[in-house]
Coordinates of C-alpha atoms and ligand atoms in Angstrom, one line a residue:
M1 CA -24.4 38.9 -22.4
N2 CA -21.9 40.7 -20.2
K3 CA -24.3 40.4 -17.3
I4 CA -24.5 36.7 -17.6
L5 CA -20.8 36.3 -17.8
L6 CA -20.4 38.4 -14.7
E7 CA -23.0 36.3 -13.0
L8 CA -20.9 33.2 -13.7
E9 CA -17.8 34.9 -12.4
N10 CA -19.6 36.0 -9.2
R11 CA -21.0 32.5 -8.6
R12 CA -17.6 30.9 -9.1
S13 CA -15.9 33.4 -6.9
K14 CA -18.5 32.8 -4.1
A15 CA -18.0 29.0 -4.4
K16 CA -14.2 29.4 -4.2
K17 CA -14.6 31.3 -0.9
G18 CA -15.8 28.1 0.8
G19 CA -16.9 28.7 4.4
G20 CA -15.4 32.2 4.4
K21 CA -12.3 34.1 5.5
D22 CA -12.4 33.4 9.2
R23 CA -12.8 29.6 8.8
T24 CA -10.0 29.6 6.2
V25 CA -7.7 31.4 8.6
S26 CA -8.7 28.9 11.3
Q27 CA -7.8 26.0 8.8
H28 CA -4.4 27.6 8.1
N29 CA -3.8 28.1 11.8
K30 CA -4.1 24.4 12.3
G31 CA -1.3 23.9 9.8
K32 CA -3.7 22.6 7.2
L33 CA -4.2 23.8 3.6
T34 CA -7.7 24.5 2.3
A35 CA -9.4 21.9 0.1
R36 CA -8.6 24.0 -3.1
E37 CA -5.0 24.6 -2.1
R38 CA -4.6 20.8 -1.7
I39 CA -5.9 20.2 -5.2
E40 CA -3.4 22.7 -6.5
V41 CA -0.5 20.9 -4.9
L42 CA -1.7 17.5 -6.0
V43 CA -2.5 17.9 -9.7
D44 CA -0.7 19.2 -12.8
P45 CA -1.0 23.0 -13.2
D46 CA -4.2 24.1 -15.0
S47 CA -5.4 20.6 -15.3
F48 CA -8.3 20.6 -12.8
E49 CA -11.8 20.6 -14.2
E50 CA -14.4 21.0 -11.4
F51 CA -17.9 19.5 -11.5
D52 CA -20.9 20.5 -9.4
M53 CA -19.5 23.7 -8.1
F54 CA -22.9 25.2 -7.7
V55 CA -24.6 22.3 -6.0
T56 CA -26.2 23.2 -2.6
H57 CA -27.8 21.0 0.1
R58 CA -31.6 20.6 0.3
C59 CA -32.0 20.3 4.0
N60 CA -34.5 22.6 5.8
D61 CA -34.1 21.2 9.3
F62 CA -32.3 23.1 12.0
D63 CA -32.6 26.3 9.9
L64 CA -30.1 24.9 7.5
D65 CA -31.9 26.5 4.6
K66 CA -30.5 29.8 5.8
Q67 CA -27.0 28.5 5.4
T68 CA -26.0 27.3 2.0
Y69 CA -22.6 27.3 0.4
P70 CA -22.2 26.6 -3.3
G71 CA -20.4 23.3 -3.6
D72 CA -21.7 22.1 -0.2
G73 CA -18.4 21.3 1.5
V74 CA -16.7 19.1 -1.1
I75 CA -14.8 19.9 -4.3
T76 CA -15.0 17.3 -7.0
G77 CA -13.6 16.9 -10.5
R78 CA -11.1 15.5 -12.9
A79 CA -7.4 16.5 -13.4
T80 CA -4.1 15.0 -14.5
I81 CA -1.1 14.0 -12.4
K82 CA 2.1 13.7 -14.5
G83 CA -0.2 13.6 -17.5
Q84 CA -2.4 10.7 -16.2
I85 CA -6.1 11.4 -15.8
I86 CA -7.5 11.0 -12.3
Y87 CA -10.8 11.9 -10.6
L88 CA -10.9 13.3 -7.1
F89 CA -12.8 14.8 -4.2
S90 CA -11.4 17.2 -1.6
Q91 CA -13.5 17.8 1.5
D92 CA -13.8 21.5 2.5
F93 CA -13.6 21.6 6.3
T94 CA -14.6 25.3 6.2
V95 CA -18.1 24.4 5.1
F96 CA -20.0 22.5 7.8
G97 CA -16.7 20.9 8.9
G98 CA -16.5 19.1 5.5
S99 CA -19.4 16.9 6.7
L100 CA -21.1 14.6 4.3
S101 CA -24.6 15.6 3.3
E102 CA -26.9 13.9 0.8
T103 CA -25.9 16.2 -2.0
N104 CA -22.3 16.2 -1.0
A105 CA -22.3 12.4 -1.3
Q106 CA -24.0 12.6 -4.7
K107 CA -21.2 14.8 -5.9
I108 CA -18.6 12.3 -4.7
C109 CA -20.5 9.4 -6.2
K110 CA -20.7 11.1 -9.6
V111 CA -16.9 11.4 -9.9
M112 CA -16.5 7.9 -8.6
D113 CA -18.8 6.6 -11.3
M114 CA -16.8 8.5 -13.9
A115 CA -13.5 7.2 -12.6
L116 CA -14.8 3.6 -12.7
Q117 CA -16.4 3.9 -16.1
N118 CA -13.4 5.7 -17.7
G119 CA -10.7 3.5 -16.0
A120 CA -8.9 6.2 -14.1
P121 CA -7.5 6.3 -10.6
F122 CA -9.6 7.9 -7.8
I123 CA -8.1 10.0 -5.1
G124 CA -10.0 11.2 -1.9
L125 CA -8.7 14.0 0.2
N126 CA -10.5 13.5 3.5
D127 CA -11.0 16.3 6.1
S128 CA -14.5 15.9 7.6
G129 CA -16.5 15.9 10.7
G130 CA -18.4 12.8 9.4
A131 CA -22.1 12.5 8.6
R132 CA -23.8 15.9 8.4
I133 CA -25.6 15.8 11.8
Q134 CA -28.5 17.9 10.7
E135 CA -29.4 15.6 7.8
G136 CA -29.5 12.3 9.7
V137 CA -30.1 9.2 7.8
S138 CA -29.7 10.9 4.4
S139 CA -26.1 11.4 5.1
L140 CA -25.7 7.8 6.3
G141 CA -27.2 6.6 3.1
G142 CA -24.7 8.9 1.3
Y143 CA -21.9 7.1 3.0
A144 CA -23.2 3.7 2.0
E145 CA -23.4 4.9 -1.6
V146 CA -19.7 5.9 -1.4
F147 CA -18.8 2.5 0.2
K148 CA -20.6 0.7 -2.5
R149 CA -18.6 2.4 -5.2
N150 CA -15.4 1.9 -3.3
I151 CA -16.2 -1.8 -3.3
L152 CA -17.1 -2.1 -7.0
S153 CA -14.0 -0.1 -8.0
S154 CA -11.7 -2.3 -5.9
G155 CA -9.3 -4.2 -8.2
V156 CA -10.6 -2.2 -11.2
I157 CA -9.1 1.3 -10.6
P158 CA -6.4 2.3 -8.1
Q159 CA -8.0 4.1 -5.1
I160 CA -5.9 6.4 -2.9
S161 CA -7.1 8.1 0.3
V162 CA -5.3 10.9 2.0
I163 CA -6.4 11.7 5.5
M164 CA -5.8 15.4 6.2
G165 CA -8.1 16.1 9.1
P166 CA -10.7 14.2 11.2
C167 CA -12.1 11.0 9.8
A168 CA -14.3 9.3 12.3
G169 CA -17.2 6.9 12.8
G170 CA -18.3 4.8 9.9
A171 CA -16.6 7.4 7.6
V172 CA -13.3 5.5 8.1
Y173 CA -14.6 2.6 6.1
S174 CA -14.4 4.3 2.8
P175 CA -10.6 4.9 3.1
A176 CA -10.3 1.5 4.6
I177 CA -11.6 -0.1 1.4
T178 CA -9.2 1.9 -0.8
D179 CA -5.8 0.6 -1.8
F180 CA -3.5 3.1 -0.1
I181 CA -4.0 5.4 2.8
F182 CA -1.6 8.3 3.5
M183 CA -1.9 10.4 6.7
V184 CA -0.6 13.7 7.9
R185 CA 1.1 13.8 11.3
N186 CA -0.6 15.8 14.1
S187 CA -3.5 17.0 12.0
S188 CA -5.3 13.9 10.9
Y189 CA -6.9 11.0 12.8
M190 CA -9.1 8.0 12.0
F191 CA -11.2 6.1 14.5
V192 CA -14.5 4.3 14.7
T193 CA -15.3 5.9 18.1
G194 CA -13.5 8.9 19.5
P195 CA -11.7 9.4 22.9
E196 CA -14.9 10.4 24.8
V197 CA -16.8 7.2 23.8
V198 CA -13.7 5.1 24.6
K199 CA -13.6 6.7 28.0
T200 CA -17.3 5.9 28.6
V201 CA -17.3 2.4 27.4
T202 CA -13.9 1.0 28.4
N203 CA -12.7 3.7 30.9
E204 CA -9.5 4.2 29.0
T205 CA -8.1 7.7 28.7
V206 CA -6.5 8.3 25.4
T207 CA -5.9 11.4 23.1
S208 CA -7.2 11.6 19.5
E209 CA -3.6 11.4 18.3
D210 CA -2.8 8.2 20.4
L211 CA -6.1 6.6 19.5
G212 CA -6.1 7.2 15.7
G213 CA -3.2 9.5 14.7
A214 CA -0.7 8.9 11.9
K215 CA 1.8 7.3 14.2
T216 CA -0.7 4.8 15.6
H217 CA -2.0 3.8 12.2
T218 CA 1.4 3.5 10.5
T219 CA 3.2 1.6 13.4
K220 CA 0.5 -0.3 15.3
S221 CA -2.7 -0.9 13.4
S222 CA -1.3 -0.8 9.8
V223 CA -4.5 0.9 8.7
A224 CA -2.4 3.6 7.0
D225 CA 0.6 3.1 4.7
L226 CA 2.6 6.2 5.2
A227 CA 2.7 9.3 7.4
F228 CA 4.0 12.7 6.4
D229 CA 4.8 15.9 8.4
N230 CA 2.5 18.2 6.4
D231 CA -0.1 18.4 3.6
I232 CA 2.3 19.3 0.9
L233 CA 4.7 16.4 1.5
A234 CA 1.7 13.9 1.6
L235 CA 0.3 15.2 -1.6
R236 CA 3.7 15.2 -3.4
E237 CA 4.1 11.5 -2.4
V238 CA 0.7 10.7 -3.8
R239 CA 1.9 12.1 -7.2
K240 CA 5.0 9.8 -6.9
L241 CA 3.0 6.7 -5.9
L242 CA 0.7 7.3 -8.8
S243 CA 3.6 7.3 -11.3
Y244 CA 4.1 3.6 -10.5
L245 CA 0.5 2.6 -11.1
P246 CA -1.6 1.8 -14.1
S247 CA -4.8 3.7 -14.7
S248 CA -6.9 0.6 -14.3
N249 CA -6.8 -3.2 -14.5
R250 CA -7.3 -2.8 -18.2
S251 CA -4.0 -1.1 -18.7
K252 CA -0.4 -2.4 -18.3
A253 CA 1.7 -0.9 -15.5
P254 CA 3.4 2.2 -16.7
S255 CA 6.9 2.3 -18.2
R256 CA 9.2 5.3 -18.0
K257 CA 12.3 6.2 -19.9
V258 CA 15.3 5.8 -17.6
T259 CA 19.0 6.4 -18.0
D260 CA 20.2 3.6 -15.7
D261 CA 22.0 0.8 -17.6
P262 CA 19.9 -2.4 -17.6
N263 CA 23.1 -4.4 -17.6
R264 CA 24.7 -2.6 -14.7
L265 CA 26.7 -5.0 -12.5
E266 CA 26.9 -4.3 -8.8
Y267 CA 30.1 -5.9 -7.5
S268 CA 29.4 -4.8 -3.9
L269 CA 26.5 -7.3 -3.9
D270 CA 29.0 -10.2 -4.1
T271 CA 30.0 -9.4 -0.5
L272 CA 26.6 -8.4 0.9
I273 CA 26.0 -11.7 2.6
P274 CA 28.1 -12.0 5.8
N275 CA 30.2 -15.2 6.2
N276 CA 28.4 -16.0 9.4
P277 CA 24.8 -17.0 8.5
N278 CA 23.5 -15.7 11.8
I279 CA 24.7 -12.2 11.1
A280 CA 22.1 -9.8 9.6
Y281 CA 22.5 -7.5 6.6
D282 CA 20.2 -4.9 5.1
M283 CA 17.9 -6.1 2.4
Q284 CA 17.1 -2.5 1.6
E285 CA 20.7 -2.2 0.2
L286 CA 20.0 -5.0 -2.3
I287 CA 16.7 -3.4 -3.4
N288 CA 18.3 0.0 -3.9
K289 CA 21.2 -1.4 -5.8
I290 CA 19.2 -3.4 -8.3
S291 CA 16.6 -0.7 -9.0
D292 CA 16.6 2.0 -11.7
E293 CA 18.3 5.0 -10.2
N294 CA 18.5 3.2 -6.8
E295 CA 14.9 4.3 -6.1
F296 CA 12.5 2.2 -3.9
F297 CA 9.0 3.6 -3.1
E298 CA 8.5 1.8 0.2
L299 CA 5.1 1.3 1.6
Q300 CA 4.2 0.5 5.3
K301 CA 7.8 1.1 6.2
D302 CA 7.0 1.5 9.9
F303 CA 4.9 -1.6 10.3
A304 CA 6.1 -5.3 10.3
K305 CA 9.6 -4.2 9.4
N306 CA 10.7 -7.8 9.0
I307 CA 9.2 -7.6 5.5
L308 CA 9.7 -4.9 2.9
I309 CA 7.1 -4.0 0.3
G310 CA 7.0 -1.3 -2.3
F311 CA 7.6 -0.3 -5.9
I312 CA 10.8 -0.1 -8.0
R313 CA 11.5 0.3 -11.7
L314 CA 13.6 -2.1 -13.7
D315 CA 14.6 -0.7 -17.1
G316 CA 11.7 1.7 -16.7
D317 CA 9.0 -0.8 -15.9
T318 CA 7.1 -0.8 -12.6
I319 CA 7.8 -3.8 -10.4
G320 CA 6.3 -4.6 -7.0
V321 CA 8.9 -5.9 -4.5
V322 CA 8.3 -8.2 -1.5
A323 CA 11.5 -8.9 0.5
N324 CA 12.3 -10.5 3.8
Q325 CA 14.4 -8.1 6.0
P326 CA 17.0 -10.2 7.9
K327 CA 17.8 -7.1 10.0
I328 CA 14.5 -7.4 11.9
L329 CA 13.4 -10.6 13.6
A330 CA 15.9 -12.4 11.3
G331 CA 13.4 -11.8 8.5
C332 CA 10.9 -14.4 9.7
L333 CA 7.3 -14.5 8.7
D334 CA 4.7 -13.7 11.3
V335 CA 1.1 -12.5 11.5
D336 CA 1.8 -8.9 10.7
S337 CA 4.4 -9.4 7.9
S338 CA 2.2 -12.1 6.2
R339 CA -0.8 -9.8 6.2
K340 CA 1.2 -6.8 5.0
A341 CA 2.8 -8.7 2.1
A342 CA -0.3 -10.6 1.1
R343 CA -2.4 -7.5 0.5
F344 CA 0.4 -6.0 -1.5
V345 CA 0.8 -9.1 -3.7
R346 CA -2.9 -9.0 -4.4
F347 CA -2.8 -5.3 -5.3
C348 CA 0.0 -6.0 -7.8
D349 CA -1.8 -9.0 -9.2
A350 CA -5.0 -7.0 -9.6
F351 CA -3.2 -4.2 -11.5
N352 CA -0.9 -6.2 -13.8
I353 CA 2.2 -5.2 -11.8
P354 CA 5.0 -7.9 -12.0
I355 CA 6.3 -9.1 -8.6
L356 CA 9.9 -9.5 -7.5
T357 CA 10.4 -11.6 -4.4
L358 CA 13.7 -11.4 -2.5
V359 CA 14.0 -14.3 0.0
D360 CA 16.0 -14.6 3.2
V361 CA 13.6 -16.2 5.6
P362 CA 14.4 -18.6 8.5
G363 CA 10.8 -19.7 8.7
F364 CA 7.6 -18.7 10.5
L365 CA 8.0 -17.1 14.0
P366 CA 7.1 -19.8 16.6
G367 CA 5.2 -19.1 19.9
T368 CA 1.9 -18.9 21.6
Q369 CA 1.4 -15.3 20.7
Q370 CA 1.7 -16.1 17.0
E371 CA -0.5 -19.3 17.2
Y372 CA -3.2 -17.5 19.2
G373 CA -3.0 -14.6 16.8
G374 CA -3.9 -16.9 14.0
I375 CA -0.5 -17.3 12.2
I376 CA -2.0 -20.3 10.4
K377 CA -4.7 -18.2 8.6
H378 CA -2.5 -15.1 8.2
G379 CA 0.4 -17.1 6.8
A380 CA -2.1 -18.8 4.5
K381 CA -3.1 -15.4 3.1
L382 CA 0.4 -14.8 1.8
L383 CA 0.6 -18.4 0.4
F384 CA -2.8 -17.9 -1.2
A385 CA -1.9 -14.5 -2.7
Y386 CA 1.3 -15.8 -4.3
G387 CA -0.4 -19.0 -5.5
E388 CA -3.3 -17.2 -7.2
A389 CA -1.3 -14.4 -8.7
T390 CA -1.0 -14.6 -12.5
V391 CA 1.4 -11.6 -13.1
P392 CA 5.0 -12.3 -13.9
K393 CA 6.8 -13.5 -10.7
V394 CA 10.6 -13.6 -10.3
T395 CA 12.3 -14.7 -7.2
I396 CA 15.8 -14.5 -5.8
I397 CA 16.8 -16.5 -2.7
T398 CA 19.8 -14.7 -1.3
R399 CA 20.3 -16.8 1.8
K400 CA 17.8 -18.7 4.0
A401 CA 14.7 -20.3 2.6
Y402 CA 13.6 -22.7 5.3
G403 CA 10.5 -24.8 5.8
G404 CA 7.1 -23.6 4.9
A405 CA 8.4 -20.1 4.3
Y406 CA 10.4 -21.4 1.4
D407 CA 7.2 -22.6 -0.2
V408 CA 5.3 -19.4 0.6
M409 CA 7.8 -16.9 -0.8
S410 CA 6.9 -17.2 -4.4
S411 CA 8.5 -20.6 -4.9
K412 CA 8.4 -22.5 -8.2
H413 CA 5.7 -24.7 -6.7
L414 CA 3.4 -21.7 -6.3
R415 CA 3.9 -20.8 -9.9
G416 CA 7.0 -18.6 -9.6
D417 CA 8.0 -18.0 -13.2
I418 CA 11.8 -17.6 -12.8
N419 CA 13.4 -18.6 -9.5
Y420 CA 17.1 -17.7 -9.0
A421 CA 19.3 -18.3 -6.0
W422 CA 22.6 -16.8 -5.0
P423 CA 25.5 -19.2 -4.2
S424 CA 25.0 -18.3 -0.6
A425 CA 21.4 -19.7 -0.6
E426 CA 20.4 -22.3 2.0
I427 CA 17.3 -24.2 1.0
A428 CA 16.1 -26.8 3.5
V429 CA 13.4 -28.0 5.8
M430 CA 15.0 -26.3 8.7
G431 CA 18.4 -25.0 10.0
A432 CA 21.2 -27.6 10.5
K433 CA 21.3 -27.6 14.3
G434 CA 17.5 -28.1 14.7
A435 CA 17.5 -30.8 12.1
V436 CA 20.3 -32.8 13.7
E437 CA 18.7 -32.5 17.1
I438 CA 15.5 -34.1 15.7
I439 CA 17.1 -36.7 13.4
Y440 CA 19.4 -38.0 16.2
R441 CA 17.2 -37.4 19.2
S442 CA 17.1 -41.1 20.2
Q443 CA 20.9 -41.5 19.9
S444 CA 21.9 -39.1 22.7
L445 CA 25.0 -37.8 20.8
N446 CA 27.7 -36.0 22.7
Q447 CA 28.5 -32.3 21.8
E448 CA 31.4 -33.3 19.5
K449 CA 29.2 -35.7 17.5
I450 CA 26.4 -33.2 17.3
K451 CA 28.8 -30.6 15.9
K452 CA 30.1 -33.1 13.3
K453 CA 26.6 -34.1 12.2
T454 CA 25.6 -30.4 12.0
E455 CA 28.5 -29.7 9.8
Q456 CA 27.6 -32.7 7.6
Y457 CA 24.0 -31.5 7.4
E458 CA 25.1 -28.0 6.5
E459 CA 27.4 -29.2 3.8
R460 CA 24.7 -31.3 2.3
F461 CA 21.8 -28.9 2.5
A462 CA 23.0 -25.4 3.2
N463 CA 23.4 -24.5 -0.5
P464 CA 21.2 -23.9 -3.5
F465 CA 22.4 -26.9 -5.5
I466 CA 20.0 -29.6 -4.4
A467 CA 17.1 -27.4 -5.2
A468 CA 18.8 -26.5 -8.5
E469 CA 19.4 -30.2 -9.3
K470 CA 15.6 -30.7 -9.0
G471 CA 14.8 -27.7 -11.2
Y472 CA 13.1 -25.8 -8.3
I473 CA 15.7 -23.2 -8.9
D474 CA 16.2 -22.2 -12.5
D475 CA 19.8 -20.9 -12.1
V476 CA 22.3 -20.0 -9.4
I477 CA 23.5 -16.5 -10.3
M478 CA 26.3 -14.2 -9.2
P479 CA 24.9 -11.5 -6.8
S480 CA 26.6 -8.8 -8.9
S481 CA 24.6 -9.8 -12.0
S482 CA 21.2 -9.6 -10.2
R483 CA 20.0 -6.4 -11.9
K484 CA 20.9 -7.6 -15.3
R485 CA 19.3 -11.0 -14.8
L486 CA 16.1 -9.5 -13.3
V487 CA 15.7 -7.0 -16.2
R488 CA 16.0 -9.8 -18.7
A489 CA 13.8 -12.2 -16.7
F490 CA 10.9 -9.6 -16.5
K491 CA 11.3 -8.6 -20.1
S492 CA 11.0 -12.3 -21.1
L493 CA 7.7 -12.5 -19.2
K494 CA 6.0 -9.6 -20.8
G495 CA 3.8 -11.9 -22.9
K496 CA 2.9 -14.1 -20.0
K497 CA -0.8 -15.3 -20.1
V498 CA -2.2 -17.5 -17.4
N499 CA -5.9 -18.0 -16.6
N500 CA -7.1 -19.3 -13.2
P501 CA -10.1 -21.7 -13.3
W502 CA -13.5 -19.9 -13.6
K503 CA -15.0 -18.9 -10.2
K504 CA -17.3 -16.2 -8.9
H505 CA -14.5 -15.2 -6.5
D506 CA -12.1 -17.1 -4.3
N507 CA -12.3 -17.6 -0.6
I508 CA -9.0 -16.3 0.6
P509 CA -8.6 -17.1 4.4
L510 CA -9.6 -13.6 5.7
Ligands
HXC611 C1 -22.4 19.2 10.6 C2 -20.4 19.8 11.5 C3 -20.0 18.5 11.7 C4 -21.0 17.5 11.3 C5 -18.4 19.7 12.4 N1 -19.3 20.5 11.9 N2 -18.8 18.4 12.3 N3 -21.6 20.2 11.0 N4 -22.2 17.9 10.8 N5 -20.8 16.2 11.5 C6 -19.2 22.0 11.9 C7 -19.3 22.6 13.2 O1 -20.6 22.9 13.6 C8 -18.5 23.9 12.9 O2 -19.4 24.8 12.3 C9 -17.5 23.5 11.9 O3 -18.0 22.3 11.4 C10 -16.1 23.2 12.5 O4 -16.3 22.4 13.6 P1 -15.5 22.6 15.0 O5 -16.2 21.7 16.0 O6 -15.5 24.1 15.3 O7 -14.1 22.2 14.6 P2 -13.0 21.4 15.5 O8 -12.9 22.1 16.9 O9 -11.8 21.4 14.7 O10 -13.6 20.0 15.7 C11 -13.8 19.1 14.6 C12 -14.6 17.9 15.0 C13 -15.9 18.3 15.7 C14 -13.7 17.0 16.0 C15 -14.8 17.1 13.7 O11 -16.5 19.3 14.9 C16 -16.8 17.2 15.9 O12 -16.6 16.4 16.8 N6 -17.8 17.1 15.1 C17 -18.8 16.1 15.1 C18 -18.3 14.7 14.7 C19 -19.3 13.7 14.7 O13 -19.8 13.3 15.7 N7 -19.7 13.4 13.5 C20 -20.7 12.4 13.2 C21 -20.0 11.0 13.3 S1 -21.0 9.7 13.0 P3 -19.2 26.4 12.4 O14 -20.4 26.9 11.7 O15 -19.1 26.8 13.8 O16 -18.0 26.7 11.6 C22 -20.7 9.5 11.4 C23 -21.4 8.3 10.9 C24 -21.0 7.9 9.6 O17 -20.0 10.1 10.7 C25 -21.5 6.6 9.3 C26 -21.1 6.0 8.0 C27 -21.7 4.6 7.9

């Protein structure tokens, strides 16, 4: 008996060594944790249950049968994060560069199937040289098996990818299908073809970091949501993100005990809006002040900064926030901000997370760049996402709500449940000056008359009361009471039940 117990211990110990001491040192020298160390940081202590630790590859080509490592370059299993069950894989770069073999893919697929069946989030820690070159098409097939599960899990369980090393070729498409991507600065990159191929095909000279590093993907391409300075920070933020999410689309968004008073009044909000409507203010301040413990988990903070997205809690309940940011491009909607917000709204809707929309939007950004970039279709994505969403939707218009952008930003007409405005709200087809120029174009008014007509237009339309008279706004509220009103509004919507007409799936303008 003792012999067999010893055998188990020996086998486990061998598996835990991964690709050996030298390769582990090399991993550490690159500033990266090993696959097992990453799991330790990510999950609750003593909660990790590993599967398939003894699996090895079955490839005999290129003398590979002489090189086998138990586990075959990926660690998979189940654990808890803050008590919530999750499934994960962590690629071990010290074994064949974390490359994906047939058996390695089977291990990943096994835990993906468990996560989907049991309704638990799935987290992938990516650090891999891509398809195992010696295995050829078997590893390509393995990738497609992973993609298929990513697709089927989409909208059923939250999927999070952390990129902690190379991620290249078709391998990038698994993370791309997942809901959130975090990257580590200076040690991770994602691209479809690397710098050498780029040089050959387009004659561009570019480094891996510039082509597909964390900065590129969080500021330019928007492929990744957040970037962190090291593995530990990235993994800790995954824990935090997960605390806002339900386990699956079958569960409600989580609720947490908080000490913050739901009736807290914030008098400083009564003076947040500057007297001059052309002067910007920071929408982030409003979000922080209304949230439990002033906490806002912001996503995509370095991309399309004219719109803010992320999670807050209101009296303990997770709420998704979409807010125009008047500090950047006056908070207008453009291609990037529409895309950014639309995907987030759809995530919230898929996972039963109520949506708070804070509106200060002068309209869509005009110009050839926007039109050629397809603002019509991208703007329609956001419009579509709000219109189809059946989760509770509460809106506050703080200042401008002009033109089509008024409709888009969770208006009553797109099934906003409760729509508030601050007294400073201006709800109209367009700004007063532009409106007067069009209405009186044929009358060639002098400057003085234009000024007078503009003032008249402002007096008539630059307020929330016309919309409130029509019932498009449910109430005009004091800014200082926003938190209290929002907490009550979302509580009142807890029993909301709306079904969209039956369809196989919709055809959102992609
Ligand atoms: C097998 C691999 C491997 C791979 C790396 N290794 N990538 N083994 N298949 N794809 C092994 C190396 O042989 C080496 O083994 C160890 O991992 C570490 O690799 P190094 O090159 O020493 O590390 P580093 O200098 O950090 O460079 C990392 C790298 C480089 C940039 C990832 O290894 C590389 O370019 N690898 C090939 C990448 C690639 O072309 N992959 C296929 C992409 S196509 P030893 O024994 O020396 O430690 C693809 C298609 C997917 O993935 C399609 C899905 C649809």
